């Protein structure tokens, strides 16, 4: 991995974590400051004018004036923005719409603004800084991340919509791109098998320190696909090629093949590793110095984590990616233990309603982060820089 990247994290990683801790030390001050700035910035929007954003100076004013909403309530504003009408939910027009399924199965289009994209990127740096603090060897190799294609289509005003993971991957700061093993174009391969093969062929030629995927089942899928394609991958690495029978766009092929070179030394090393595991190349042989797997660890996914040792270096560390979705990134895990993370206090404004309370909440019933109790579970509502205001996530979180 780039020496520049390691130098940057050596220099700024500790200060990044200190700033995050400073913000968390005064949660209500941090939350109220963020909220007032956010509302002031968007006071001259259609939604802000309707709900009097300009006159809101504190959290209680906000709770009295602005209603709790679901996607259906914001959808008319989103659709107007998608058609090109300015200043619907945010002063700055969205640069992307993240497509996610709604509770009824219909697609939701979540606006992404330059500001909301920037704060998510900053939280990624906080997460990476904490991983680097605990695993300083992560920069001896590269990151292999699973992402989806950014663009599924474009709105009437020519703004792209698609997968938020692909949008973030494609638009990450240039200083961070050298940290990743495969170029974004790999994820645009439409054929599922061809995409996974290309991804693994490129990664197998590298030293990988981190594998990142929200779903741990995808981490296992990578391992099984690597084993299944052993013969072809070894040949391609030896010859500096990419299987010519794969079905994908020639322009993507040219992009991926541009930097490929014959590497018989690497191929021989991988072949020796495959012999030790019955002729199948596994991640533990391809990347024996892997430092960490990043994925969700909570809920029902534990069954997948239990299988990691079958394919990956024994006892490899795993770190949760945190509470994240197309709508918001809500927490940052700072250790490998468990699946808990620190609330991303300076990124979004959060409100909560106890799960065990009967009846729907009124606007002033919601609690702030400082009013929560350890051990209790809450419905969560977010206000974001992307134009969601008191938005019901339809999620339940537990305070640990």
Tab-separated table of C-alpha atoms in Angstrom:
chain	number	residue	atom	x	y	z
A	1	UNK	CA	0.000	0.000	0.000
A	2	UNK	CA	1.104	3.562	-0.641
A	3	UNK	CA	3.755	4.902	1.743
A	4	UNK	CA	1.951	8.240	1.469
A	5	UNK	CA	-1.257	6.721	2.868
A	6	UNK	CA	0.573	5.174	5.811
A	7	UNK	CA	2.336	8.476	6.468
A	8	UNK	CA	-1.000	10.309	6.404
A	9	UNK	CA	-2.562	7.942	8.912
A	10	UNK	CA	0.557	8.047	11.090
A	11	UNK	CA	0.268	11.832	11.127
A	12	UNK	CA	-3.483	12.393	11.239
A	13	UNK	CA	-4.985	9.166	12.590
A	14	UNK	CA	-4.462	10.053	16.274
A	15	UNK	CA	-5.802	13.593	15.807
A	16	UNK	CA	-8.805	12.220	13.884
A	17	UNK	CA	-9.670	9.989	16.832
A	18	UNK	CA	-9.066	12.779	19.362
A	19	UNK	CA	-11.442	15.074	17.501
A	20	UNK	CA	-14.082	12.342	17.383
A	21	UNK	CA	-13.733	11.781	21.136
A	22	UNK	CA	-13.939	15.525	21.776
A	23	UNK	CA	-17.216	15.718	19.872
A	24	UNK	CA	-18.600	12.733	21.791
A	25	UNK	CA	-17.636	14.218	25.172
A	26	UNK	CA	-20.379	16.879	24.875
A	27	UNK	CA	-23.082	15.068	22.923
A	28	UNK	CA	-25.947	17.528	23.316
A	29	UNK	CA	-23.794	20.566	22.535
A	30	UNK	CA	-22.415	18.765	19.473
A	31	UNK	CA	-25.862	17.591	18.369
A	32	UNK	CA	-27.548	20.968	18.843
A	33	UNK	CA	-24.763	22.819	17.025
A	34	UNK	CA	-25.008	20.403	14.103
A	35	UNK	CA	-28.806	20.642	14.004
A	36	UNK	CA	-28.957	24.449	14.066
A	37	UNK	CA	-26.305	24.745	11.354
A	38	UNK	CA	-28.071	22.155	9.209
A	39	UNK	CA	-31.454	23.874	9.514
A	40	UNK	CA	-30.010	27.332	8.910
A	41	UNK	CA	-28.259	26.140	5.774
A	42	UNK	CA	-31.514	24.699	4.413
A	43	UNK	CA	-33.963	27.328	5.700
A	44	UNK	CA	-34.765	28.699	2.245
A	45	UNK	CA	-35.804	25.335	0.816
A	46	UNK	CA	-39.433	24.433	0.159
A	47	UNK	CA	-39.449	22.031	3.121
A	48	UNK	CA	-37.512	24.418	5.350
A	49	UNK	CA	-39.875	27.273	4.602
A	50	UNK	CA	-42.938	25.136	5.298
A	51	UNK	CA	-41.643	24.155	8.743
A	52	UNK	CA	-39.968	27.397	9.758
A	53	UNK	CA	-36.359	26.269	9.821
A	54	UNK	CA	-35.175	29.884	9.999
A	55	UNK	CA	-36.832	30.349	13.391
A	56	UNK	CA	-35.484	27.198	15.040
A	57	UNK	CA	-32.642	27.790	17.467
A	58	UNK	CA	-32.643	24.662	19.638
A	59	UNK	CA	-33.690	21.023	19.800
A	60	UNK	CA	-37.047	21.620	21.514
A	61	UNK	CA	-38.096	24.170	18.884
A	62	UNK	CA	-37.202	21.619	16.250
A	63	UNK	CA	-39.296	18.926	17.911
A	64	UNK	CA	-42.304	21.215	18.198
A	65	UNK	CA	-42.227	22.500	14.622
A	66	UNK	CA	-40.975	19.654	12.449
A	67	UNK	CA	-43.031	16.454	12.069
A	68	UNK	CA	-41.821	12.872	12.304
A	69	UNK	CA	-41.872	11.425	8.779
A	70	UNK	CA	-41.398	8.320	6.694
A	71	UNK	CA	-40.213	8.123	3.108
A	72	UNK	CA	-43.720	8.553	1.747
A	73	UNK	CA	-43.922	11.996	3.384
A	74	UNK	CA	-40.687	13.176	1.765
A	75	UNK	CA	-41.233	11.448	-1.559
A	76	UNK	CA	-42.990	14.411	-3.257
A	77	UNK	CA	-40.000	16.640	-2.485
A	78	UNK	CA	-37.553	13.972	-3.658
A	79	UNK	CA	-39.459	13.540	-6.917
A	80	UNK	CA	-39.469	17.286	-7.568
A	81	UNK	CA	-35.722	17.431	-6.933
A	82	UNK	CA	-35.194	14.478	-9.248
A	83	UNK	CA	-37.065	16.336	-11.985
A	84	UNK	CA	-34.685	19.278	-11.595
A	85	UNK	CA	-36.557	21.623	-9.239
A	86	UNK	CA	-34.103	23.368	-6.934
A	87	UNK	CA	-34.137	23.763	-3.152
A	88	UNK	CA	-36.681	21.136	-2.220
A	89	UNK	CA	-35.111	19.489	0.849
A	90	UNK	CA	-31.607	20.961	0.684
A	91	UNK	CA	-30.112	24.188	-0.610
A	92	UNK	CA	-27.584	22.289	-2.716
A	93	UNK	CA	-28.976	19.861	-5.238
A	94	UNK	CA	-28.295	16.150	-4.665
A	95	UNK	CA	-25.422	14.745	-6.701
A	96	UNK	CA	-26.691	11.185	-6.411
A	97	UNK	CA	-29.703	9.154	-5.274
A	98	UNK	CA	-29.064	5.932	-3.372
A	99	UNK	CA	-31.651	3.318	-4.297
A	100	UNK	CA	-32.893	1.120	-1.489
A	101	UNK	CA	-36.022	-0.973	-0.991
A	102	UNK	CA	-38.873	0.394	1.089
A	103	UNK	CA	-40.991	-1.435	3.644
A	104	UNK	CA	-43.579	-2.148	0.929
A	105	UNK	CA	-40.951	-3.376	-1.517
A	106	UNK	CA	-41.087	-0.213	-3.643
A	107	UNK	CA	-37.763	1.504	-4.265
A	108	UNK	CA	-36.760	4.526	-2.236
A	109	UNK	CA	-34.464	7.186	-3.660
A	110	UNK	CA	-32.339	8.654	-0.884
A	111	UNK	CA	-30.724	11.982	-1.814
A	112	UNK	CA	-26.955	12.295	-1.415
A	113	UNK	CA	-25.544	15.825	-1.279
A	114	UNK	CA	-21.883	16.850	-1.382
A	115	UNK	CA	-22.116	17.525	2.367
A	116	UNK	CA	-23.626	14.149	3.281
A	117	UNK	CA	-21.069	12.354	1.124
A	118	UNK	CA	-18.228	14.262	2.816
A	119	UNK	CA	-19.305	13.410	6.367
A	120	UNK	CA	-19.643	9.712	5.518
A	121	UNK	CA	-16.113	9.814	4.118
A	122	UNK	CA	-14.883	11.453	7.330
A	123	UNK	CA	-16.465	8.679	9.397
A	124	UNK	CA	-14.696	6.108	7.247
A	125	UNK	CA	-11.419	7.821	8.136
A	126	UNK	CA	-12.349	7.668	11.836
A	127	UNK	CA	-13.059	3.938	11.490
A	128	UNK	CA	-9.807	3.327	9.597
A	129	UNK	CA	-7.816	5.393	12.081
A	130	UNK	CA	-9.064	3.179	14.917
A	131	UNK	CA	-8.259	0.023	12.947
A	132	UNK	CA	-4.758	1.359	12.164
A	133	UNK	CA	-4.207	2.166	15.837
A	134	UNK	CA	-4.942	-1.453	16.776
A	135	UNK	CA	-3.560	-3.133	13.635
A	136	UNK	CA	-0.669	-1.017	12.338
A	137	UNK	CA	0.196	-3.614	9.700
A	138	UNK	CA	-3.001	-3.044	7.710
A	139	UNK	CA	-1.099	-0.787	5.338
A	140	UNK	CA	1.381	-3.507	4.370
A	141	UNK	CA	-1.272	-4.788	1.957
A	142	UNK	CA	-4.407	-3.547	0.264
A	143	UNK	CA	-8.134	-3.505	0.982
A	144	UNK	CA	-10.456	-5.815	-0.919
A	145	UNK	CA	-13.977	-4.427	-0.640
A	146	UNK	CA	-17.287	-5.683	-1.991
A	147	UNK	CA	-19.365	-2.945	-3.640
A	148	UNK	CA	-22.266	-2.681	-6.075
A	149	UNK	CA	-22.432	-0.652	-9.308
A	150	UNK	CA	-22.896	3.047	-8.718
A	151	UNK	CA	-25.183	3.892	-11.633
A	152	UNK	CA	-28.440	2.097	-12.378
A	153	UNK	CA	-29.848	5.033	-14.314
A	154	UNK	CA	-30.275	8.793	-14.325
A	155	UNK	CA	-33.072	11.109	-13.277
A	156	UNK	CA	-34.873	13.517	-15.614
A	157	UNK	CA	-32.317	16.122	-14.531
A	158	UNK	CA	-29.430	13.734	-15.373
A	159	UNK	CA	-28.424	12.966	-11.768
A	160	UNK	CA	-27.293	9.335	-11.374
A	161	UNK	CA	-29.012	6.867	-9.057
A	162	UNK	CA	-27.911	3.440	-7.901
A	163	UNK	CA	-25.974	1.750	-5.103
A	164	UNK	CA	-24.570	3.959	-2.358
A	165	UNK	CA	-21.638	1.576	-1.837
A	166	UNK	CA	-20.570	2.012	-5.452
A	167	UNK	CA	-20.999	5.779	-5.273
A	168	UNK	CA	-18.799	5.986	-2.176
A	169	UNK	CA	-16.181	3.678	-3.710
A	170	UNK	CA	-16.007	5.599	-6.973
A	171	UNK	CA	-15.889	9.008	-5.298
A	172	UNK	CA	-13.470	8.316	-2.456
A	173	UNK	CA	-10.610	10.837	-2.099
A	174	UNK	CA	-7.764	10.138	-4.504
A	175	UNK	CA	-5.369	9.724	-1.569
A	176	UNK	CA	-7.393	6.690	-0.444
A	177	UNK	CA	-7.828	4.974	-3.831
A	178	UNK	CA	-4.334	3.485	-3.711
A	179	UNK	CA	-5.430	1.571	-0.604
A	180	UNK	CA	-7.860	-0.582	-2.615
A	181	UNK	CA	-7.013	-3.660	-4.643
A	182	UNK	CA	-9.407	-3.338	-7.579
A	183	UNK	CA	-10.563	-0.337	-9.613
A	184	UNK	CA	-14.193	0.721	-9.417
A	185	UNK	CA	-14.902	-0.492	-12.982
A	186	UNK	CA	-14.685	-4.092	-11.747
A	187	UNK	CA	-18.025	-3.649	-10.003
A	188	UNK	CA	-19.688	-2.544	-13.236
A	189	UNK	CA	-19.297	-6.001	-14.779
A	190	UNK	CA	-22.879	-7.166	-15.203
A	191	UNK	CA	-22.295	-10.915	-15.314
A	192	UNK	CA	-22.149	-12.080	-11.713
A	193	UNK	CA	-19.589	-14.858	-12.167
A	194	UNK	CA	-17.372	-12.740	-14.414
A	195	UNK	CA	-17.372	-9.927	-11.862
A	196	UNK	CA	-16.326	-12.163	-8.988
A	197	UNK	CA	-13.668	-13.818	-11.091
A	198	UNK	CA	-12.158	-10.497	-12.186
A	199	UNK	CA	-12.226	-9.190	-8.628
A	200	UNK	CA	-10.475	-12.293	-7.254
A	201	UNK	CA	-7.965	-12.548	-10.092
A	202	UNK	CA	-6.806	-8.961	-9.438
A	203	UNK	CA	-6.791	-9.399	-5.664
A	204	UNK	CA	-4.898	-12.699	-5.808
A	205	UNK	CA	-2.040	-10.870	-7.500
A	206	UNK	CA	-1.810	-8.507	-4.521
A	207	UNK	CA	-1.085	-8.761	-0.842
A	208	UNK	CA	-4.422	-8.177	0.917
A	209	UNK	CA	-4.524	-6.880	4.494
A	210	UNK	CA	-8.243	-6.127	4.855
A	211	UNK	CA	-11.390	-7.644	3.359
A	212	UNK	CA	-14.481	-5.485	3.780
A	213	UNK	CA	-18.091	-6.434	3.104
A	214	UNK	CA	-21.227	-5.457	4.969
A	215	UNK	CA	-22.562	-9.001	4.746
A	216	UNK	CA	-20.255	-11.702	6.160
A	217	UNK	CA	-21.849	-14.234	3.803
A	218	UNK	CA	-20.096	-12.367	0.973
A	219	UNK	CA	-16.780	-12.829	2.787
A	220	UNK	CA	-17.366	-16.584	2.673
A	221	UNK	CA	-18.507	-16.382	-0.948
A	222	UNK	CA	-15.186	-14.771	-1.883
A	223	UNK	CA	-13.305	-17.665	-0.286
A	224	UNK	CA	-15.388	-20.327	-2.045
A	225	UNK	CA	-15.130	-18.590	-5.427
A	226	UNK	CA	-11.353	-18.263	-5.008
A	227	UNK	CA	-11.107	-22.012	-4.379
A	228	UNK	CA	-13.355	-22.795	-7.328
A	229	UNK	CA	-11.317	-20.713	-9.762
A	230	UNK	CA	-7.880	-21.843	-8.562
A	231	UNK	CA	-6.597	-23.213	-11.873
A	232	UNK	CA	-7.655	-20.220	-13.969
A	233	UNK	CA	-6.387	-17.672	-11.427
A	234	UNK	CA	-2.969	-19.305	-11.184
A	235	UNK	CA	-2.667	-19.368	-14.977
A	236	UNK	CA	-3.750	-15.750	-15.363
A	237	UNK	CA	-1.304	-14.528	-12.713
A	238	UNK	CA	1.543	-16.506	-14.290
A	239	UNK	CA	0.771	-15.140	-17.780
A	240	UNK	CA	-0.358	-11.624	-16.832
A	241	UNK	CA	-3.777	-12.203	-18.409
A	242	UNK	CA	-7.485	-12.072	-17.612
A	243	UNK	CA	-9.578	-14.988	-18.885
A	244	UNK	CA	-10.708	-14.153	-22.402
A	245	UNK	CA	-13.910	-16.187	-22.096
A	246	UNK	CA	-15.371	-13.839	-19.486
A	247	UNK	CA	-18.443	-11.935	-20.594
A	248	UNK	CA	-18.015	-8.210	-19.922
A	249	UNK	CA	-17.643	-4.893	-21.673
A	250	UNK	CA	-14.426	-4.572	-23.746
A	251	UNK	CA	-13.754	-1.100	-22.326
A	252	UNK	CA	-13.754	-2.532	-18.790
A	253	UNK	CA	-11.473	-5.349	-19.917
A	254	UNK	CA	-9.001	-2.861	-21.370
A	255	UNK	CA	-9.040	-0.900	-18.111
A	256	UNK	CA	-8.379	-3.987	-15.989
A	257	UNK	CA	-5.740	-5.479	-18.278
A	258	UNK	CA	-3.773	-2.251	-18.556
A	259	UNK	CA	-1.655	-2.882	-15.469
A	260	UNK	CA	-1.415	-6.678	-15.619
A	261	UNK	CA	2.062	-8.187	-15.971
A	262	UNK	CA	3.244	-11.808	-16.001
A	263	UNK	CA	4.156	-12.819	-12.441
A	264	UNK	CA	5.462	-16.418	-12.385
A	265	UNK	CA	6.990	-15.914	-8.935
A	266	UNK	CA	3.625	-14.990	-7.404
A	267	UNK	CA	1.906	-17.811	-9.294
A	268	UNK	CA	4.397	-20.385	-7.979
A	269	UNK	CA	3.931	-19.154	-4.421
A	270	UNK	CA	0.140	-19.440	-4.719
A	271	UNK	CA	0.427	-22.887	-6.297
A	272	UNK	CA	2.477	-24.081	-3.321
A	273	UNK	CA	-0.156	-22.684	-0.964
A	274	UNK	CA	-2.941	-24.439	-2.896
A	275	UNK	CA	-1.171	-27.824	-2.609
A	276	UNK	CA	-1.372	-27.550	1.174
A	277	UNK	CA	-5.179	-27.286	1.001
A	278	UNK	CA	-5.968	-30.081	-1.426
A	279	UNK	CA	-5.200	-28.164	-4.602
A	280	UNK	CA	-7.675	-25.367	-3.835
A	281	UNK	CA	-6.421	-21.848	-3.268
A	282	UNK	CA	-7.938	-20.404	-0.095
A	283	UNK	CA	-7.563	-16.892	1.360
A	284	UNK	CA	-5.395	-18.286	4.189
A	285	UNK	CA	-2.891	-19.374	1.535
A	286	UNK	CA	-3.249	-16.442	-0.842
A	287	UNK	CA	-3.073	-13.802	1.888
A	288	UNK	CA	-1.494	-15.412	4.973
A	289	UNK	CA	-0.638	-12.021	6.465
A	290	UNK	CA	-4.177	-10.661	6.383
A	291	UNK	CA	-4.831	-8.452	9.396
A	292	UNK	CA	-8.595	-8.074	9.656
A	293	UNK	CA	-12.023	-8.757	8.176
A	294	UNK	CA	-14.533	-5.906	8.330
A	295	UNK	CA	-18.215	-6.863	8.254
A	296	UNK	CA	-21.384	-6.840	10.293
A	297	UNK	CA	-21.119	-9.087	13.338
A	298	UNK	CA	-24.450	-8.630	15.142
A	299	UNK	CA	-27.912	-10.087	14.804
A	300	UNK	CA	-28.288	-13.345	12.893
A	301	UNK	CA	-24.961	-13.283	11.023
A	302	UNK	CA	-22.886	-15.044	13.689
A	303	UNK	CA	-23.242	-18.371	11.879
A	304	UNK	CA	-21.144	-16.988	9.020
A	305	UNK	CA	-18.386	-15.629	11.259
A	306	UNK	CA	-18.000	-19.064	12.828
A	307	UNK	CA	-16.873	-20.412	9.429
A	308	UNK	CA	-14.130	-17.827	8.813
A	309	UNK	CA	-11.395	-19.993	10.323
A	310	UNK	CA	-12.076	-22.668	7.670
A	311	UNK	CA	-10.941	-20.317	4.915
A	312	UNK	CA	-9.027	-17.396	6.445
A	313	UNK	CA	-5.920	-17.217	8.654
A	314	UNK	CA	-6.758	-18.802	12.006
A	315	UNK	CA	-8.066	-16.379	14.603
A	316	UNK	CA	-8.130	-13.434	12.218
A	317	UNK	CA	-9.529	-10.279	13.808
A	318	UNK	CA	-12.965	-9.071	12.741
A	319	UNK	CA	-14.323	-5.593	13.241
A	320	UNK	CA	-17.906	-4.511	12.803
A	321	UNK	CA	-18.564	-1.837	10.174
A	322	UNK	CA	-21.150	-0.153	12.362
A	323	UNK	CA	-24.768	0.885	11.996
A	324	UNK	CA	-24.950	2.050	8.399
A	325	UNK	CA	-27.430	2.253	5.570
A	326	UNK	CA	-28.151	4.281	2.453
A	327	UNK	CA	-29.835	6.858	4.686
A	328	UNK	CA	-27.063	7.361	7.221
A	329	UNK	CA	-23.900	6.059	8.824
A	330	UNK	CA	-24.866	6.021	12.457
A	331	UNK	CA	-22.021	4.505	14.444
A	332	UNK	CA	-18.285	3.858	14.433
A	333	UNK	CA	-16.963	0.685	16.132
A	334	UNK	CA	-13.613	1.490	17.735
A	335	UNK	CA	-12.513	-2.016	18.830
A	336	UNK	CA	-12.663	-5.590	17.519
A	337	UNK	CA	-14.827	-6.665	20.447
A	338	UNK	CA	-18.516	-7.233	19.842
A	339	UNK	CA	-20.649	-5.372	17.339
A	340	UNK	CA	-21.194	-2.059	19.156
A	341	UNK	CA	-20.111	1.320	17.861
A	342	UNK	CA	-19.998	4.886	19.116
A	343	UNK	CA	-22.854	7.071	17.882
A	344	UNK	CA	-21.649	9.294	15.020
A	345	UNK	CA	-22.573	12.349	17.027
A	346	UNK	CA	-21.304	15.103	14.701
A	347	UNK	CA	-22.616	13.596	11.463
A	348	UNK	CA	-26.389	13.285	11.864
A	349	UNK	CA	-28.934	14.458	14.425
A	350	UNK	CA	-30.541	11.499	16.197
A	351	UNK	CA	-33.746	10.993	18.139
A	352	UNK	CA	-35.053	7.872	19.836
A	353	UNK	CA	-38.283	6.319	21.109
A	354	UNK	CA	-38.329	3.378	23.541
A	355	UNK	CA	-39.321	0.115	21.904
A	356	UNK	CA	-41.355	-0.918	24.947
A	357	UNK	CA	-43.588	2.182	24.918
A	358	UNK	CA	-47.119	1.632	23.661
A	359	UNK	CA	-48.577	3.779	20.898
A	360	UNK	CA	-46.862	5.901	18.238
A	361	UNK	CA	-44.699	8.828	19.379
A	362	UNK	CA	-45.692	12.476	19.137
A	363	UNK	CA	-43.147	15.004	17.970
A	364	UNK	CA	-42.047	16.052	21.444
A	365	UNK	CA	-41.899	12.462	22.756
A	366	UNK	CA	-38.621	11.593	21.087
A	367	UNK	CA	-35.480	11.447	23.201
A	368	UNK	CA	-32.038	12.855	22.546
A	369	UNK	CA	-28.844	10.821	22.757
A	370	UNK	CA	-28.210	12.082	26.302
A	371	UNK	CA	-31.532	10.692	27.545
A	372	UNK	CA	-30.880	7.053	26.648
A	373	UNK	CA	-30.399	4.206	29.115
A	374	UNK	CA	-27.873	1.415	28.781
A	375	UNK	CA	-29.558	-1.902	28.063
A	376	UNK	CA	-32.725	-0.457	26.552
A	377	UNK	CA	-33.801	-0.689	22.913
A	378	UNK	CA	-35.089	2.235	20.868
A	379	UNK	CA	-36.564	3.087	17.513
A	380	UNK	CA	-34.248	5.563	15.807
A	381	UNK	CA	-35.017	8.727	13.801
A	382	UNK	CA	-32.406	10.687	11.853
A	383	UNK	CA	-31.934	14.185	10.481
A	384	UNK	CA	-29.179	14.280	7.883
A	385	UNK	CA	-27.196	16.585	5.647
A	386	UNK	CA	-28.796	14.745	2.724
A	387	UNK	CA	-32.248	16.196	3.416
A	388	UNK	CA	-33.934	13.717	5.743
A	389	UNK	CA	-35.670	15.404	8.707
A	390	UNK	CA	-36.884	13.382	11.709
A	391	UNK	CA	-36.894	10.400	9.405
A	392	UNK	CA	-38.187	7.115	10.826
A	393	UNK	CA	-35.513	4.545	10.018
A	394	UNK	CA	-37.844	1.705	11.040
A	395	UNK	CA	-34.835	0.248	12.862
A	396	UNK	CA	-34.357	-0.726	16.486
A	397	UNK	CA	-30.999	-0.146	18.193
A	398	UNK	CA	-29.806	-1.299	21.601
A	399	UNK	CA	-27.761	1.006	23.812
A	400	UNK	CA	-24.634	-0.770	25.066
